[in-house]
């Protein structure tokens, strides 16, 4: 088995496992990032696409992923249907898998590389990234990441590969900012190859330069900073040390998803996961698991170097979503484990090849794992078929999440079951008090029922969290007037007009309230 054949086999398997996603439509964030973006469908220029923030202005205009948006704009030119978009995702998944398999072969032998590539190809934690169109950012970044590492390993043969390292690094960071860890990964693979550290210097510099340039340009094109634009629900107001401590028990979900991905979910929000800053039993378990992993990597670094490499790779590539040095807006998301999962696949492959089992036993175990992984991945793909399928899966997978309670509560109100709807929305508010959406929705339902006092209370609480929340300001004057607080209503109307002079909804609501006292006079 050659490295090229191993890469082809793993890439083909990844494509086969992803094939059912070709029947999927646009789901969830696909609508906001892709479908509701006239610029992508009818770009005025290439420069307009390349300078556009990844998230629309209504979502804060944060992050900048020009390579991904350019690929979506190209998709509209070539196809346009959701099936075309999913077909392109499939190709990226196959390419990323093939390149990472080549990397595994370079760092071990072709057999170990093949096993690692096959395990990676069927891993169920990849489904969210592959079957959901916006997951393409993970796939493109992983492909660029792997290409940069493969070129870095060839620099000693020819300095011309430094240009390829820089180009691949630029592509990876332009696809997703998680590629900021690429210089550390280059150093890691050189150490794994037992090359002198100085040999990694030029490839590291070649990767650092486009990454630095990316963050300089990002500041010019977006409203964000190095972070993604906010803190995950439950981590607000925590400093670096507190966030790191709170993430220790939550990180156990990474290990579960990477090693035993039987239960998958599109949501890991408070309610399903709890943020704890004290000392709990799960903190103790988390410390033990990470300490055990570190001990195993150090203990067998000579005998099973692939195990150590895989564990350190996990630490390096998962660090951007660890909510410590770099805060993110999610506690856990399966799509963010796409690249880290290669480390686990490589570690398992190295460990399996080091154990003195008969070849028949190895092949049998590998076959069982591949069949189970592929079956779980294929079954999970249907979750991303359409919005309704995704919503029904969300209710099954994360029934206690504040997000699920919020969405189900809105459905209960729409169905006329106001008692259960109110209970669910209040439950969502209790779990995520700094998320304004459930408060605004509950206020809207209260207003429909003429319950103006509790409506005003919810709106004021939402504004206390986010003083620039336009929907709350648009509703507040009318709610205060309905509750009998004319003075408060007039004051809120004037403040709303001052803050948002160009917003039509605010103007209608505020002017209606301001006109009322004059009529009475």
Coordinates of N, CA and C in Angstrom, one line a residue, residues 108-240:
X108 N 4.0 8.5 9.7 CA 4.1 7.1 10.1 C 4.4 6.2 8.9
X109 N 4.0 5.0 8.9 CA 4.1 4.2 7.7 C 2.8 4.2 6.9
X110 N 2.7 3.8 5.6 CA 1.5 3.9 4.8 C 0.3 3.1 5.4
X111 N 0.6 2.0 6.1 CA -0.4 1.2 6.7 C -1.1 1.9 7.8
X112 N -0.3 2.5 8.7 CA -0.8 3.3 9.8 C -1.6 4.5 9.3
X113 N -1.0 5.1 8.2 CA -1.7 6.3 7.6 C -3.0 5.9 7.0
X114 N -3.1 4.7 6.4 CA -4.4 4.3 5.8 C -5.4 4.1 6.9
X115 N -5.0 3.4 8.0 CA -6.0 3.2 9.1 C -6.4 4.5 9.7
X116 N -5.5 5.4 9.9 CA -5.9 6.7 10.4 C -6.8 7.4 9.5
X117 N -6.5 7.4 8.2 CA -7.4 8.0 7.2 C -8.8 7.4 7.1
X118 N -8.9 6.1 7.2 CA -10.2 5.4 7.1 C -11.0 5.8 8.4
X119 N -10.4 5.8 9.5 CA -11.1 6.1 10.8 C -11.6 7.6 10.7
X120 N -10.7 8.5 10.2 CA -11.1 9.9 10.0 C -12.3 10.0 9.0
X121 N -12.3 9.2 8.0 CA -13.3 9.3 6.9 C -14.7 9.0 7.4
X122 N -14.8 8.1 8.4 CA -16.2 7.7 8.8 C -16.6 8.3 10.2
X123 N -15.8 9.2 10.7 CA -16.1 9.7 12.1 C -17.4 10.4 12.1
X124 N -18.3 10.0 13.0 CA -19.6 10.7 13.0 C -19.6 12.1 13.4
X125 N -18.6 12.6 14.1 CA -18.6 14.0 14.6 C -18.4 14.9 13.4
X126 N -18.1 14.4 12.2 CA -17.9 15.2 11.0 C -19.2 15.6 10.4
X127 N -20.3 14.9 10.7 CA -21.5 15.1 9.9 C -22.0 16.5 9.9
X128 N -21.9 17.2 11.0 CA -22.4 18.6 11.0 C -21.6 19.5 10.1
X129 N -20.3 19.2 10.0 CA -19.5 20.0 9.1 C -19.7 19.7 7.6
X130 N -20.0 18.4 7.3 CA -20.1 17.9 5.9 C -21.5 18.1 5.4
X131 N -22.5 17.7 6.2 CA -23.9 17.7 5.8 C -24.6 19.1 5.9
X132 N -24.0 20.0 6.5 CA -24.5 21.4 6.7 C -23.7 22.3 5.8
X133 N -24.2 23.0 4.9 CA -23.4 23.7 3.9 C -22.4 24.7 4.6
X134 N -22.8 25.4 5.6 CA -21.9 26.3 6.3 C -20.7 25.6 6.9
X135 N -20.8 24.3 7.1 CA -19.7 23.6 7.6 C -18.5 23.5 6.7
X136 N -18.7 24.0 5.5 CA -17.6 24.0 4.5 C -16.4 24.7 5.0
X137 N -16.6 25.7 5.9 CA -15.4 26.5 6.4 C -14.5 25.5 7.1
X138 N -15.0 24.5 7.8 CA -14.1 23.5 8.5 C -13.4 22.7 7.5
X139 N -14.1 22.3 6.4 CA -13.5 21.4 5.4 C -12.4 22.1 4.6
X140 N -12.7 23.3 4.2 CA -11.6 24.1 3.4 C -10.4 24.4 4.3
X141 N -10.7 24.8 5.5 CA -9.6 25.1 6.4 C -8.7 23.9 6.7
X142 N -9.4 22.7 6.9 CA -8.6 21.5 7.1 C -7.8 21.1 5.9
X143 N -8.3 21.3 4.7 CA -7.6 21.0 3.5 C -6.4 21.9 3.3
X144 N -6.5 23.2 3.6 CA -5.4 24.1 3.5 C -4.4 23.8 4.6
X145 N -4.9 23.5 5.8 CA -4.0 23.1 6.9 C -3.1 21.9 6.6
X146 N -3.7 20.9 6.1 CA -3.0 19.7 5.7 C -2.0 19.9 4.6
X147 N -2.4 20.7 3.6 CA -1.5 21.0 2.4 C -0.3 21.8 2.9
X148 N -0.5 22.8 3.8 CA 0.6 23.5 4.4 C 1.6 22.6 5.1
X149 N 1.1 21.7 5.9 CA 2.0 20.8 6.6 C 2.7 19.9 5.7
X150 N 2.0 19.3 4.6 CA 2.7 18.5 3.7 C 3.8 19.2 2.9
X151 N 3.6 20.5 2.6 CA 4.6 21.3 1.9 C 5.7 21.6 2.9
X152 N 5.4 21.9 4.1 CA 6.4 22.2 5.1 C 7.4 21.1 5.3
X153 N 6.9 19.8 5.2 CA 7.8 18.7 5.3 C 8.7 18.5 4.1
X154 N 8.4 19.2 3.0 CA 9.2 19.1 1.8 C 10.2 20.3 1.6
X155 N 10.2 21.2 2.6 CA 11.0 22.4 2.4 C 12.5 22.0 2.4
X156 N 12.8 21.0 3.2 CA 14.3 20.6 3.3 C 14.8 20.1 1.9
X157 N 13.9 19.6 1.1 CA 14.3 19.1 -0.2 C 14.4 20.3 -1.2
X158 N 13.5 21.3 -1.1 CA 13.5 22.4 -2.0 C 12.9 23.6 -1.3
X159 N 13.6 24.7 -1.3 CA 13.1 25.9 -0.6 C 11.9 26.5 -1.3
X160 N 11.7 26.1 -2.6 CA 10.5 26.6 -3.3 C 9.2 26.2 -2.6
X161 N 9.2 25.2 -1.8 CA 8.0 24.8 -1.1 C 7.5 25.8 0.0
X162 N 8.4 26.7 0.3 CA 8.0 27.8 1.3 C 6.9 28.6 0.7
X163 N 6.9 28.9 -0.6 CA 5.8 29.6 -1.2 C 4.5 28.8 -1.1
X164 N 4.6 27.5 -1.3 CA 3.4 26.7 -1.2 C 2.9 26.7 0.2
X165 N 3.8 26.7 1.2 CA 3.4 26.7 2.6 C 2.6 28.0 2.9
X166 N 3.2 29.1 2.4 CA 2.5 30.4 2.6 C 1.1 30.5 1.9
X167 N 1.0 30.0 0.7 CA -0.2 30.0 0.0 C -1.3 29.1 0.7
X168 N -0.9 27.9 1.1 CA -1.8 27.0 1.8 C -2.2 27.6 3.1
X169 N -1.3 28.2 3.8 CA -1.6 28.8 5.1 C -2.6 30.0 4.9
X170 N -2.4 30.8 3.8 CA -3.3 31.9 3.5 C -4.7 31.3 3.2
X171 N -4.8 30.2 2.4 CA -6.1 29.6 2.1 C -6.8 29.1 3.4
X172 N -6.0 28.5 4.2 CA -6.6 27.9 5.5 C -7.1 29.0 6.4
X173 N -6.4 30.0 6.6 CA -6.8 31.1 7.5 C -7.9 31.9 6.9
X174 N -8.0 32.0 5.5 CA -9.0 32.7 4.9 C -10.3 31.9 4.8
X175 N -10.2 30.6 5.2 CA -11.4 29.7 5.3 C -12.0 29.7 6.7
X176 N -11.1 29.6 7.7 CA -11.5 29.7 9.1 C -10.4 30.1 10.0
X177 N -10.7 31.0 11.0 CA -9.6 31.5 11.8 C -9.0 30.5 12.7
X178 N -9.5 29.3 12.8 CA -8.9 28.2 13.6 C -7.5 27.9 13.1
X179 N -7.2 28.2 11.8 CA -5.9 27.9 11.2 C -4.8 28.7 11.9
X180 N -5.2 29.6 12.8 CA -4.1 30.3 13.5 C -3.1 29.4 14.2
X181 N -3.5 28.2 14.5 CA -2.7 27.2 15.2 C -1.7 26.5 14.2
X182 N -1.7 26.8 12.9 CA -0.9 26.1 12.0 C 0.6 26.2 12.3
X183 N 1.1 27.4 12.6 CA 2.6 27.4 13.0 C 3.0 26.4 14.1
X184 N 2.1 26.3 15.1 CA 2.4 25.3 16.2 C 2.3 23.9 15.6
X185 N 1.4 23.6 14.7 CA 1.3 22.3 14.1 C 2.5 22.0 13.3
X186 N 3.0 23.0 12.6 CA 4.3 22.7 11.8 C 5.4 22.3 12.7
X187 N 5.6 23.0 13.8 CA 6.6 22.7 14.8 C 6.4 21.3 15.3
X188 N 5.1 20.9 15.6 CA 4.8 19.6 16.1 C 5.2 18.5 15.1
X189 N 4.8 18.6 13.9 CA 5.2 17.5 12.9 C 6.7 17.4 12.7
X190 N 7.4 18.5 12.8 CA 8.8 18.4 12.7 C 9.4 17.7 13.9
X191 N 8.9 18.0 15.0 CA 9.4 17.3 16.2 C 9.0 15.8 16.1
X192 N 7.8 15.5 15.6 CA 7.4 14.1 15.4 C 8.3 13.4 14.5
X193 N 8.8 14.1 13.5 CA 9.8 13.5 12.5 C 11.2 13.4 13.0
X194 N 11.4 13.9 14.3 CA 12.7 14.0 14.9 C 13.7 14.9 14.1
X195 N 13.1 15.9 13.4 CA 13.9 16.8 12.7 C 14.4 17.9 13.7
X196 N 15.5 18.5 13.4 CA 16.0 19.6 14.2 C 15.0 20.8 14.3
X197 N 14.8 21.4 15.4 CA 13.9 22.5 15.6 C 14.2 23.6 14.6
X198 N 15.4 23.9 14.3 CA 15.8 24.9 13.4 C 15.3 24.7 12.0
X199 N 15.1 23.4 11.7 CA 14.6 23.1 10.3 C 13.1 23.6 10.1
X200 N 12.4 23.7 11.2 CA 11.0 24.2 11.2 C 10.9 25.7 11.1
X201 N 12.0 26.4 11.3 CA 12.0 27.9 11.4 C 11.4 28.5 10.1
X202 N 11.9 28.2 9.0 CA 11.5 28.8 7.7 C 10.0 28.5 7.4
X203 N 9.6 27.2 7.5 CA 8.2 26.9 7.3 C 7.2 27.6 8.3
X204 N 7.7 27.7 9.5 CA 6.8 28.4 10.5 C 6.7 29.9 10.1
X205 N 7.8 30.5 9.7 CA 7.7 31.9 9.3 C 6.8 32.1 8.1
X206 N 7.0 31.1 7.1 CA 6.1 31.2 5.9 C 4.6 31.1 6.2
X207 N 4.3 30.4 7.3 CA 2.9 30.3 7.7 C 2.4 31.5 8.5
X208 N 3.3 32.0 9.3 CA 3.0 33.1 10.2 C 2.7 34.4 9.4
X209 N 3.4 34.6 8.3 CA 3.2 35.9 7.6 C 1.8 36.1 7.1
X210 N 1.2 35.1 6.3 CA -0.1 35.3 5.9 C -1.2 35.3 7.0
X211 N -0.9 34.6 8.1 CA -1.8 34.6 9.2 C -1.9 36.0 9.9
X212 N -0.7 36.6 10.0 CA -0.6 38.0 10.6 C -1.3 39.0 9.6
X213 N -1.1 38.8 8.3 CA -1.7 39.7 7.3 C -3.2 39.5 7.4
X214 N -3.7 38.3 7.6 CA -5.1 38.0 7.6 C -5.8 38.9 8.8
X215 N -5.2 38.8 9.9 CA -5.8 39.5 11.1 C -5.7 41.1 10.9
X216 N -4.7 41.5 10.2 CA -4.6 43.0 9.9 C -5.8 43.4 9.0
X217 N -6.0 42.6 7.9 CA -7.0 42.9 7.0 C -8.4 42.7 7.6
X218 N -8.5 41.7 8.4 CA -9.8 41.4 9.1 C -10.3 42.6 9.9
X219 N -9.4 43.3 10.6 CA -9.8 44.5 11.3 C -10.3 45.6 10.5
X220 N -9.9 45.6 9.2 CA -10.3 46.6 8.3 C -11.7 46.3 7.7
X221 N -12.0 45.0 7.6 CA -13.2 44.6 6.8 C -14.4 44.2 7.7
X222 N -14.2 44.0 9.0 CA -15.2 43.5 9.9 C -15.3 44.4 11.1
X223 N -16.4 44.1 11.9 CA -16.6 44.8 13.2 C -16.0 43.9 14.3
X224 N -15.4 42.8 14.0 CA -14.9 41.9 15.0 C -13.4 42.1 15.3
X225 N -12.9 41.4 16.3 CA -11.5 41.4 16.7 C -10.9 40.0 16.4
X226 N -10.0 39.6 17.2 CA -9.4 38.2 17.0 C -10.5 37.2 17.4
X227 N -11.4 37.5 18.3 CA -12.4 36.6 18.7 C -13.6 36.6 17.7
X228 N -14.5 35.7 17.9 CA -15.7 35.6 16.9 C -16.8 36.6 17.2
X229 N -16.6 37.4 18.2 CA -17.6 38.5 18.4 C -18.4 38.4 19.7
X230 N -18.2 37.4 20.5 CA -18.9 37.3 21.8 C -18.4 36.2 22.6
X231 N -19.0 36.0 23.8 CA -18.7 34.9 24.7 C -19.9 33.9 24.7
X232 N -19.5 32.7 24.9 CA -20.6 31.6 24.9 C -21.5 31.9 26.1
X233 N -22.7 31.5 25.9 CA -23.7 31.7 27.0 C -23.3 30.9 28.2
X234 N -23.2 31.6 29.3 CA -22.7 31.0 30.6 C -21.3 31.4 31.0
X235 N -20.6 31.9 30.0 CA -19.2 32.3 30.3 C -19.1 33.8 30.4
X236 N -20.2 34.6 30.3 CA -20.2 36.0 30.3 C -19.6 36.4 31.7
X237 N -18.8 37.5 31.7 CA -18.2 38.1 32.9 C -17.2 37.2 33.6
X238 N -16.7 36.2 32.9 CA -15.7 35.3 33.5 C -14.3 35.7 32.9
X239 N -13.3 35.8 33.8 CA -12.0 36.1 33.3 C -11.3 34.9 32.7
X240 N -10.1 35.0 32.2 CA -9.5 33.9 31.5 C -9.3 32.7 32.4

